mmCIF file of C-alpha atoms in Angstrom:
data_model
loop_
_atom_site.group_PDB
_atom_site.id
_atom_site.type_symbol
_atom_site.label_atom_id
_atom_site.label_comp_id
_atom_site.label_asym_id
_atom_site.label_seq_id
_atom_site.Cartn_x
_atom_site.Cartn_y
_atom_site.Cartn_z
ATOM 1 C CA SER A 1 -51.786 -39.357 14.910
ATOM 2 C CA VAL A 2 -49.987 -42.006 16.946
ATOM 3 C CA PRO A 3 -51.863 -43.429 19.944
ATOM 4 C CA LEU A 4 -49.887 -42.293 22.964
ATOM 5 C CA LEU A 5 -49.415 -45.614 24.733
ATOM 6 C CA GLN A 6 -48.355 -47.403 21.545
ATOM 7 C CA ALA A 7 -45.355 -45.107 21.262
ATOM 8 C CA ALA A 8 -43.762 -46.557 24.391
ATOM 9 C CA ARG A 9 -40.901 -49.064 24.359
ATOM 10 C CA LYS A 10 -38.500 -47.056 22.220
ATOM 11 C CA LYS A 11 -34.827 -46.879 23.143
ATOM 12 C CA ASN A 12 -32.556 -43.856 23.698
ATOM 13 C CA SER A 13 -35.114 -41.738 25.542
ATOM 14 C CA LEU A 14 -33.204 -39.584 27.976
ATOM 15 C CA ASN A 15 -35.537 -37.216 29.843
ATOM 16 C CA LEU A 16 -37.965 -39.714 31.347
ATOM 17 C CA LEU A 17 -39.857 -39.174 34.571
ATOM 18 C CA GLU A 18 -38.371 -41.119 37.473
ATOM 19 C CA LEU A 19 -40.425 -43.854 39.133
ATOM 20 C CA THR A 20 -40.360 -44.354 42.876
ATOM 21 C CA GLU A 21 -40.689 -47.867 44.271
ATOM 22 C CA ALA A 22 -43.414 -46.631 46.650
ATOM 23 C CA ASP A 23 -45.627 -45.830 43.634
ATOM 24 C CA LEU A 24 -45.243 -49.329 42.190
ATOM 25 C CA GLU A 25 -47.203 -52.485 42.899
ATOM 26 C CA GLU A 26 -45.444 -55.640 41.718
ATOM 27 C CA GLN A 27 -46.819 -59.148 41.237
ATOM 28 C CA PHE A 28 -45.344 -62.342 39.884
ATOM 29 C CA VAL A 29 -47.756 -64.539 37.955
ATOM 30 C CA ARG A 30 -47.585 -67.532 35.667
ATOM 31 C CA GLY A 31 -46.797 -66.653 32.119
ATOM 32 C CA ASP A 32 -48.864 -67.680 29.144
ATOM 33 C CA GLY A 33 -48.247 -68.445 25.515
ATOM 34 C CA PRO A 34 -45.822 -70.902 23.903
ATOM 35 C CA GLY A 35 -43.295 -72.776 26.020
ATOM 36 C CA GLY A 36 -45.344 -75.579 27.514
ATOM 37 C CA GLN A 37 -44.486 -76.851 30.971
ATOM 38 C CA ALA A 38 -41.502 -74.521 31.366
ATOM 39 C CA THR A 39 -43.851 -71.556 31.021
ATOM 40 C CA ASN A 40 -46.916 -72.883 32.758
ATOM 41 C CA LYS A 41 -45.282 -73.988 36.027
ATOM 42 C CA THR A 42 -43.105 -70.970 36.841
ATOM 43 C CA ASN A 43 -44.149 -67.562 38.164
ATOM 44 C CA ASN A 44 -41.688 -65.522 36.133
ATOM 45 C CA CYS A 45 -44.145 -63.127 34.495
ATOM 46 C CA VAL A 46 -43.981 -59.668 36.109
ATOM 47 C CA VAL A 47 -47.080 -57.474 36.438
ATOM 48 C CA LEU A 48 -46.147 -53.931 37.429
ATOM 49 C CA LYS A 49 -48.702 -51.235 38.260
ATOM 50 C CA HIS A 50 -48.028 -47.522 38.651
ATOM 51 C CA ILE A 51 -50.569 -46.647 41.357
ATOM 52 C CA PRO A 52 -50.942 -42.853 40.735
ATOM 53 C CA SER A 53 -51.667 -43.214 37.006
ATOM 54 C CA GLY A 54 -53.185 -46.717 37.034
ATOM 55 C CA ILE A 55 -50.930 -47.890 34.186
ATOM 56 C CA VAL A 56 -50.273 -51.654 34.239
ATOM 57 C CA VAL A 57 -47.448 -53.430 32.419
ATOM 58 C CA LYS A 58 -47.107 -57.185 32.026
ATOM 59 C CA CYS A 59 -43.698 -58.533 31.023
ATOM 60 C CA HIS A 60 -42.858 -62.139 30.178
ATOM 61 C CA GLN A 61 -40.146 -61.702 27.568
ATOM 62 C CA THR A 62 -37.532 -63.928 29.188
ATOM 63 C CA ARG A 63 -37.435 -66.882 31.596
ATOM 64 C CA SER A 64 -35.520 -64.795 34.145
ATOM 65 C CA VAL A 65 -37.604 -62.972 36.767
ATOM 66 C CA GLU A 66 -34.884 -60.349 37.265
ATOM 67 C CA LYS A 67 -34.653 -59.535 33.550
ATOM 68 C CA ASN A 68 -38.447 -59.352 33.301
ATOM 69 C CA ARG A 69 -38.534 -56.996 36.319
ATOM 70 C CA LYS A 70 -35.965 -54.714 34.676
ATOM 71 C CA ILE A 71 -37.735 -54.719 31.298
ATOM 72 C CA ALA A 72 -41.129 -54.108 32.947
ATOM 73 C CA ARG A 73 -39.740 -51.081 34.792
ATOM 74 C CA GLU A 74 -38.276 -49.652 31.571
ATOM 75 C CA ILE A 75 -41.572 -50.080 29.719
ATOM 76 C CA LEU A 76 -43.571 -48.654 32.615
ATOM 77 C CA GLN A 77 -41.241 -45.664 32.936
ATOM 78 C CA GLU A 78 -41.715 -44.847 29.254
ATOM 79 C CA LYS A 79 -45.491 -45.272 29.434
ATOM 80 C CA VAL A 80 -45.766 -43.101 32.562
ATOM 81 C CA ASP A 81 -43.601 -40.439 30.907
ATOM 82 C CA LEU A 82 -45.866 -40.558 27.874
ATOM 83 C CA PHE A 83 -48.980 -40.423 30.067
ATOM 84 C CA TYR A 84 -47.896 -37.262 31.900
ATOM 85 C CA LYS A 85 -45.986 -35.397 29.169
ATOM 86 C CA GLY A 86 -48.093 -36.430 26.162
ATOM 87 C CA GLU A 87 -46.760 -35.025 22.903
ATOM 88 C CA ASP A 88 -43.882 -33.283 24.723
ATOM 89 C CA SER A 89 -42.426 -36.657 25.721
ATOM 90 C CA ASP A 90 -39.156 -37.791 24.129
ATOM 91 C CA VAL A 91 -40.741 -41.199 23.572
ATOM 92 C CA PHE A 92 -43.529 -39.627 21.518
ATOM 93 C CA LYS A 93 -41.100 -37.477 19.511
ATOM 94 C CA GLU A 94 -38.942 -40.529 18.776
ATOM 95 C CA LYS A 95 -41.967 -42.506 17.615
ATOM 96 C CA LYS A 96 -43.052 -39.648 15.328
ATOM 97 C CA ALA A 97 -39.545 -39.418 13.849
ATOM 98 C CA SER A 98 -39.397 -43.164 13.168
ATOM 99 C CA GLU A 99 -42.864 -43.057 11.560
ATOM 100 C CA LYS A 100 -41.681 -40.232 9.302
ATOM 101 C CA GLN A 101 -38.575 -42.222 8.315
ATOM 102 C CA LYS A 102 -40.705 -45.275 7.581
ATOM 103 C CA GLN A 103 -43.041 -43.267 5.334
ATOM 104 C CA GLU A 104 -40.079 -41.719 3.517
ATOM 105 C CA LYS A 105 -38.577 -45.165 2.936
ATOM 106 C CA LYS A 106 -41.902 -46.437 1.537
ATOM 107 C CA ARG A 107 -42.166 -43.420 -0.752
ATOM 108 C CA LYS A 108 -38.642 -43.956 -2.119
ATOM 109 C CA ALA A 109 -39.292 -47.668 -2.682
ATOM 110 C CA LYS A 110 -42.480 -46.839 -4.573
ATOM 111 C CA GLU A 111 -40.632 -44.312 -6.752
ATOM 112 C CA ASN A 112 -37.914 -46.864 -7.544
ATOM 113 C CA LEU A 113 -40.541 -49.439 -8.513
ATOM 114 C CA GLU A 114 -42.202 -46.941 -10.860
ATOM 115 C CA ARG A 115 -38.826 -46.102 -12.426
ATOM 116 C CA LYS A 116 -38.085 -49.788 -13.001
ATOM 117 C CA LYS A 117 -41.474 -50.316 -14.647
ATOM 118 C CA LEU A 118 -40.904 -47.347 -16.932
ATOM 119 C CA PHE A 119 -37.446 -48.607 -17.817
ATOM 120 C CA LYS A 120 -38.796 -52.073 -18.685
ATOM 121 C CA GLU A 121 -41.545 -50.573 -20.830
ATOM 122 C CA MET A 122 -39.040 -48.376 -22.677
ATOM 123 C CA HIS A 123 -36.743 -51.361 -23.150
ATOM 124 C CA GLN A 124 -39.643 -53.433 -24.577
ATOM 125 C CA LEU A 125 -40.523 -50.640 -27.019
ATOM 126 C CA ASP A 126 -36.917 -50.424 -28.183
ATOM 127 C CA LYS A 127 -36.865 -54.152 -28.968
ATOM 128 C CA GLU A 128 -39.968 -53.933 -31.136
#
């Protein structure tokens, strides 16, 4: 089972719930993490809160406030959609599909490794 809020931030989700600006509370704060003075002196980190659900998103991926605002809204929209729709959300379905693909890829890699080991063992026996 995939935790619902971890499934957010996946691309190509079409049927997301729309956010209204009246439901959002936006703040600009100083970012943290690597970057030194450039990061510590500028308020380009966006904190966006969806008031009805209480979901908060903090975005400091770029140095541009406008880009961070856009990214924060995308992330928040996906998380709100996930919050209200749950397992019926496109974001959740996409996450499940990618998890399934990842597991299938791991399984195939493991099978290939086993085949290679068998081949090497057979080859060693033939030499002896």
